Amino acid sequence: MEVQTHSGNLVMNTATMAYRNLLKTVHNPDRFMDVIVQPVLFMLMFGYLFGGAIAGGVKAYLPIIVPGILVQTMLSAASGSGAQIREDLDSGVFDRFKSLPMAHVAPLAGQLFADSLRLFIATITSLTTGYVMGWRPTAGLGWVVVSGLLAIFTGWALSWLFALLGLLAKSAATVQSFSTMTMLVLSFVSNAFVPLSSLSKPLQFIAHLNPVTYVITAIRQILATGSWTPEAWLVLAFGIGVVVIFAPLTVWAYDRN
């Protein structure tokens, strides 16, 4: 069908599906819980409970924890893509979309681009909470925006991976459980909340293999130095690599469904 191959229709259909998912999210405010309540709760809890023990005070701990909470929230927000796609598949709405004269991949792409709003809200919430608690980045506002965009891009790239999981899993509950466990392991076995030197040797080895460690390090360096660092280039390359690898796999799994 011509409508499925015309690039203009692909863009317009994707935009329409993204708008549909945004409306669905707005009418279900509970979908914002993990990007609004979670970062605020974790920032307050970790900051005031462990700030004194780890850094000697909350204010000294904030430069460590703000990037950590930001990246953890990105993981949580990205994982929501998989659960939402699985729910749509189970409801049969994707079958209806496939029967309509629209670009075949538009429903999938629309979902992932609409989730960028949740990533944006998660970034604003995390950084704002840290600022209210007393965090003041060394870098200027422009570099704070750059670090936020890097976090959003990383979260969006990972959403392709979680979308693939949602397409392959048997239920939304399975996706949610696996995503939660993955988020906790990746964020806690890293430098998100404690210095790597405080971990045991086996955990240090695992943390050095954890890509989240490098994302957090890159964001911390940007906020501290006000410059684009080699670690930031590495994170950018990692995100691009994830999209290049998992976007085709996700489309393939979507076609199979």
Short mmCIF file of C-alpha atoms in Angstrom, two decimals:
data_model
loop_
_atom_site.label_atom_id
_atom_site.label_comp_id
_atom_site.label_asym_id
_atom_site.label_seq_id
_atom_site.Cartn_x
_atom_site.Cartn_y
_atom_site.Cartn_z
CA MET A 1 0.00 0.00 0.00
CA GLU A 2 1.30 3.45 -0.90
CA VAL A 3 0.28 4.93 2.43
CA GLN A 4 2.61 2.55 4.20
CA THR A 5 5.66 3.51 2.23
CA HIS A 6 5.32 7.28 1.85
CA SER A 7 7.76 8.97 4.25
CA GLY A 8 5.44 11.93 4.76
CA ASN A 9 2.65 9.63 5.86
CA LEU A 10 5.05 7.85 8.20
CA VAL A 11 5.90 11.10 9.96
CA MET A 12 2.28 12.26 10.12
CA ASN A 13 0.99 8.87 11.28
CA THR A 14 3.70 8.66 13.95
CA ALA A 15 2.82 12.16 15.14
CA THR A 16 -0.87 11.18 15.30
CA MET A 17 -0.09 8.05 17.31
CA ALA A 18 2.20 10.03 19.62
CA TYR A 19 -0.60 12.53 20.20
CA ARG A 20 -2.99 9.65 20.91
CA ASN A 21 -0.62 8.28 23.55
CA LEU A 22 -0.12 11.71 25.09
CA LEU A 23 -3.88 12.12 25.45
CA LYS A 24 -4.09 8.65 26.99
CA THR A 25 -1.37 9.56 29.48
CA VAL A 26 -2.96 12.91 30.38
CA HIS A 27 -6.27 11.17 31.09
CA ASN A 28 -4.47 8.64 33.30
CA PRO A 29 -2.38 10.73 35.73
CA ASP A 30 -1.21 7.59 37.54
CA ARG A 31 1.17 7.05 34.62
CA PHE A 32 3.16 10.03 35.88
CA MET A 33 3.69 8.55 39.36
CA ASP A 34 7.07 7.01 38.57
CA VAL A 35 8.39 10.22 37.00
CA ILE A 36 7.04 12.66 39.61
CA VAL A 37 6.59 10.93 42.95
CA GLN A 38 9.52 8.48 42.68
CA PRO A 39 12.36 11.00 42.12
CA VAL A 40 11.04 13.31 44.86
CA LEU A 41 10.65 10.46 47.33
CA PHE A 42 14.04 8.91 46.57
CA MET A 43 15.84 12.27 46.62
CA LEU A 44 14.40 13.16 50.03
CA MET A 45 14.86 9.70 51.48
CA PHE A 46 18.42 9.07 50.32
CA GLY A 47 19.51 12.67 50.83
CA TYR A 48 18.37 13.04 54.42
CA LEU A 49 18.93 9.44 55.53
CA PHE A 50 22.37 8.79 54.04
CA GLY A 51 23.78 12.23 53.22
CA GLY A 52 25.46 12.61 56.59
CA ALA A 53 26.90 9.10 56.64
CA ILE A 54 28.26 9.15 53.08
CA ALA A 55 29.27 12.76 52.46
CA GLY A 56 29.10 14.44 55.87
CA GLY A 57 25.89 16.31 55.10
CA VAL A 58 22.96 16.62 52.74
CA LYS A 59 24.38 19.56 50.78
CA ALA A 60 27.69 17.76 50.18
CA TYR A 61 25.83 14.62 49.11
CA LEU A 62 23.56 16.30 46.55
CA PRO A 63 26.19 16.54 43.74
CA ILE A 64 26.49 12.75 44.05
CA ILE A 65 22.86 11.82 44.40
CA VAL A 66 21.17 14.22 41.95
CA PRO A 67 22.72 12.60 38.84
CA GLY A 68 22.15 9.18 40.40
CA ILE A 69 18.44 9.78 41.01
CA LEU A 70 18.12 11.39 37.57
CA VAL A 71 19.49 8.33 35.77
CA GLN A 72 17.53 5.93 38.00
CA THR A 73 14.33 7.81 37.12
CA MET A 74 15.24 7.63 33.42
CA LEU A 75 15.48 3.84 33.74
CA SER A 76 12.10 3.68 35.46
CA ALA A 77 10.45 5.94 32.89
CA ALA A 78 11.98 4.02 29.97
CA SER A 79 10.78 0.72 31.36
CA GLY A 80 7.20 2.00 31.23
CA SER A 81 7.29 1.78 27.43
CA GLY A 82 7.43 -2.00 27.52
CA ALA A 83 4.54 -2.39 29.94
CA GLN A 84 2.37 0.05 27.98
CA ILE A 85 3.04 -1.69 24.66
CA ARG A 86 2.24 -5.07 26.20
CA GLU A 87 -1.04 -3.70 27.58
CA ASP A 88 -1.98 -2.34 24.14
CA LEU A 89 -1.16 -5.68 22.54
CA ASP A 90 -3.26 -7.57 25.07
CA SER A 91 -6.20 -5.19 24.52
CA GLY A 92 -6.07 -5.82 20.76
CA VAL A 93 -5.73 -2.14 19.83
CA PHE A 94 -2.55 -2.78 17.83
CA ASP A 95 -4.44 -5.30 15.68
CA ARG A 96 -6.96 -2.57 14.95
CA PHE A 97 -4.18 -0.13 14.05
CA LYS A 98 -2.62 -2.64 11.65
CA SER A 99 -5.90 -2.87 9.76
CA LEU A 100 -6.02 0.90 9.21
CA PRO A 101 -4.48 2.70 6.21
CA MET A 102 -1.49 4.06 8.09
CA ALA A 103 2.25 3.47 8.21
CA HIS A 104 2.73 0.02 9.69
CA VAL A 105 5.28 1.02 12.32
CA ALA A 106 3.52 4.27 13.34
CA PRO A 107 1.77 2.89 16.48
CA LEU A 108 5.06 1.58 17.85
CA ALA A 109 7.04 4.71 16.98
CA GLY A 110 4.27 6.92 18.32
CA GLN A 111 4.37 5.18 21.67
CA LEU A 112 8.13 5.60 22.01
CA PHE A 113 8.15 9.25 20.95
CA ALA A 114 5.24 10.05 23.29
CA ASP A 115 7.24 8.55 26.15
CA SER A 116 9.77 11.34 25.62
CA LEU A 117 7.31 13.55 27.53
CA ARG A 118 7.59 11.28 30.57
CA LEU A 119 11.38 11.39 30.30
CA PHE A 120 11.28 15.19 30.12
CA ILE A 121 9.02 15.41 33.20
CA ALA A 122 11.28 12.99 35.07
CA THR A 123 14.32 15.15 34.30
CA ILE A 124 12.62 18.38 35.41
CA THR A 125 11.34 16.75 38.60
CA SER A 126 14.72 15.26 39.55
CA LEU A 127 16.72 18.43 38.94
CA THR A 128 14.12 20.70 40.55
CA THR A 129 13.92 18.55 43.68
CA GLY A 130 17.69 18.62 44.02
CA TYR A 131 17.71 22.41 43.59
CA VAL A 132 15.02 22.89 46.27
CA MET A 133 17.09 20.74 48.64
CA GLY A 134 20.12 22.99 48.13
CA TRP A 135 21.93 21.52 45.13
CA ARG A 136 23.78 24.13 43.09
CA PRO A 137 25.66 22.81 40.04
CA THR A 138 29.05 24.34 39.26
CA ALA A 139 28.19 24.52 35.57
CA GLY A 140 25.82 27.13 34.20
CA LEU A 141 22.20 26.64 33.21
CA GLY A 142 23.16 25.77 29.64
CA TRP A 143 25.22 22.79 30.77
CA VAL A 144 22.43 21.69 33.12
CA VAL A 145 20.17 21.58 30.04
CA VAL A 146 22.85 19.62 28.14
CA SER A 147 23.12 17.05 30.94
CA GLY A 148 19.33 16.76 31.03
CA LEU A 149 19.16 16.20 27.28
CA LEU A 150 21.85 13.53 27.52
CA ALA A 151 19.83 11.78 30.24
CA ILE A 152 16.63 12.02 28.16
CA PHE A 153 18.35 10.62 25.08
CA THR A 154 19.79 7.73 27.09
CA GLY A 155 16.38 6.95 28.56
CA TRP A 156 14.75 7.13 25.12
CA ALA A 157 17.39 4.80 23.67
CA LEU A 158 16.79 2.29 26.48
CA SER A 159 13.04 2.49 25.89
CA TRP A 160 13.62 0.58 22.63
CA LEU A 161 15.10 -2.27 24.66
CA PHE A 162 12.17 -2.30 27.08
CA ALA A 163 9.75 -2.04 24.16
CA LEU A 164 11.31 -5.19 22.72
CA LEU A 165 10.80 -6.87 26.08
CA GLY A 166 7.16 -5.80 26.06
CA LEU A 167 6.65 -7.30 22.62
CA LEU A 168 8.25 -10.61 23.58
CA ALA A 169 6.85 -11.03 27.09
CA LYS A 170 3.61 -12.85 27.86
CA SER A 171 2.03 -10.20 30.08
CA ALA A 172 2.39 -6.61 31.26
CA ALA A 173 2.96 -7.88 34.81
CA THR A 174 6.00 -9.85 33.64
CA VAL A 175 7.39 -6.77 31.91
CA GLN A 176 6.81 -4.62 34.99
CA SER A 177 8.44 -7.12 37.35
CA PHE A 178 11.49 -7.64 35.17
CA SER A 179 11.85 -3.91 34.51
CA THR A 180 11.70 -3.08 38.22
CA MET A 181 14.37 -5.66 39.07
CA THR A 182 16.56 -4.44 36.22
CA MET A 183 16.20 -0.81 37.30
CA LEU A 184 17.10 -1.62 40.91
CA VAL A 185 20.14 -3.74 40.03
CA LEU A 186 21.52 -1.29 37.46
CA SER A 187 21.06 1.74 39.73
CA PHE A 188 22.22 0.26 43.04
CA VAL A 189 25.21 -1.70 41.70
CA SER A 190 26.75 1.48 40.31
CA ASN A 191 28.10 4.80 41.52
CA ALA A 192 24.61 6.30 41.77
CA PHE A 193 24.50 6.55 45.57
CA VAL A 194 27.93 5.61 46.91
CA PRO A 195 31.55 5.93 45.69
CA LEU A 196 32.74 2.82 43.87
CA SER A 197 35.69 2.61 46.25
CA SER A 198 33.28 1.78 49.09
CA LEU A 199 32.04 -1.36 47.32
CA SER A 200 33.60 -4.80 47.68
CA LYS A 201 35.95 -5.92 44.91
CA PRO A 202 33.37 -8.20 43.20
CA LEU A 203 30.76 -5.42 43.24
CA GLN A 204 33.32 -2.92 41.97
CA PHE A 205 34.02 -5.23 39.03
CA ILE A 206 30.30 -5.49 38.24
CA ALA A 207 29.79 -1.75 38.65
CA HIS A 208 32.60 -1.03 36.16
CA LEU A 209 30.76 -3.22 33.64
CA ASN A 210 27.47 -1.45 34.33
CA PRO A 211 26.70 1.16 31.62
CA VAL A 212 24.69 3.17 34.16
CA THR A 213 27.94 3.93 35.97
CA TYR A 214 29.29 5.69 32.89
CA VAL A 215 26.06 7.60 32.27
CA ILE A 216 26.09 8.93 35.84
CA THR A 217 29.80 9.77 35.64
CA ALA A 218 29.30 11.68 32.39
CA ILE A 219 26.41 13.74 33.81
CA ARG A 220 28.35 14.49 37.02
CA GLN A 221 31.34 15.67 35.04
CA ILE A 222 29.23 17.90 32.80
CA LEU A 223 27.55 19.48 35.83
CA ALA A 224 30.85 19.88 37.67
CA THR A 225 33.11 21.12 34.86
CA GLY A 226 30.71 22.75 32.40
CA SER A 227 32.27 20.91 29.48
CA TRP A 228 31.59 17.98 27.18
CA THR A 229 33.83 15.16 28.39
CA PRO A 230 35.11 11.91 26.83
CA GLU A 231 32.68 10.02 29.06
CA ALA A 232 29.83 12.04 27.55
CA TRP A 233 30.93 11.02 24.05
CA LEU A 234 31.02 7.40 25.25
CA VAL A 235 27.47 7.65 26.63
CA LEU A 236 26.25 9.27 23.41
CA ALA A 237 27.83 6.49 21.35
CA PHE A 238 26.30 3.91 23.69
CA GLY A 239 22.81 5.39 23.23
CA ILE A 240 23.17 5.48 19.45
CA GLY A 241 24.41 1.89 19.48
CA VAL A 242 21.41 0.75 21.54
CA VAL A 243 19.01 2.38 19.06
CA VAL A 244 20.84 0.97 16.03
CA ILE A 245 20.74 -2.56 17.49
CA PHE A 246 17.39 -2.69 19.24
CA ALA A 247 15.19 -0.50 17.04
CA PRO A 248 15.28 -3.02 14.14
CA LEU A 249 14.79 -5.91 16.58
CA THR A 250 11.82 -4.13 18.14
CA VAL A 251 10.25 -3.49 14.72
CA TRP A 252 10.83 -7.15 13.84
CA ALA A 253 9.12 -8.30 17.03
CA TYR A 254 6.28 -5.85 16.38
CA ASP A 255 5.78 -7.32 12.89
CA ARG A 256 5.60 -10.82 14.41
CA ASN A 257 2.81 -9.71 16.72
#
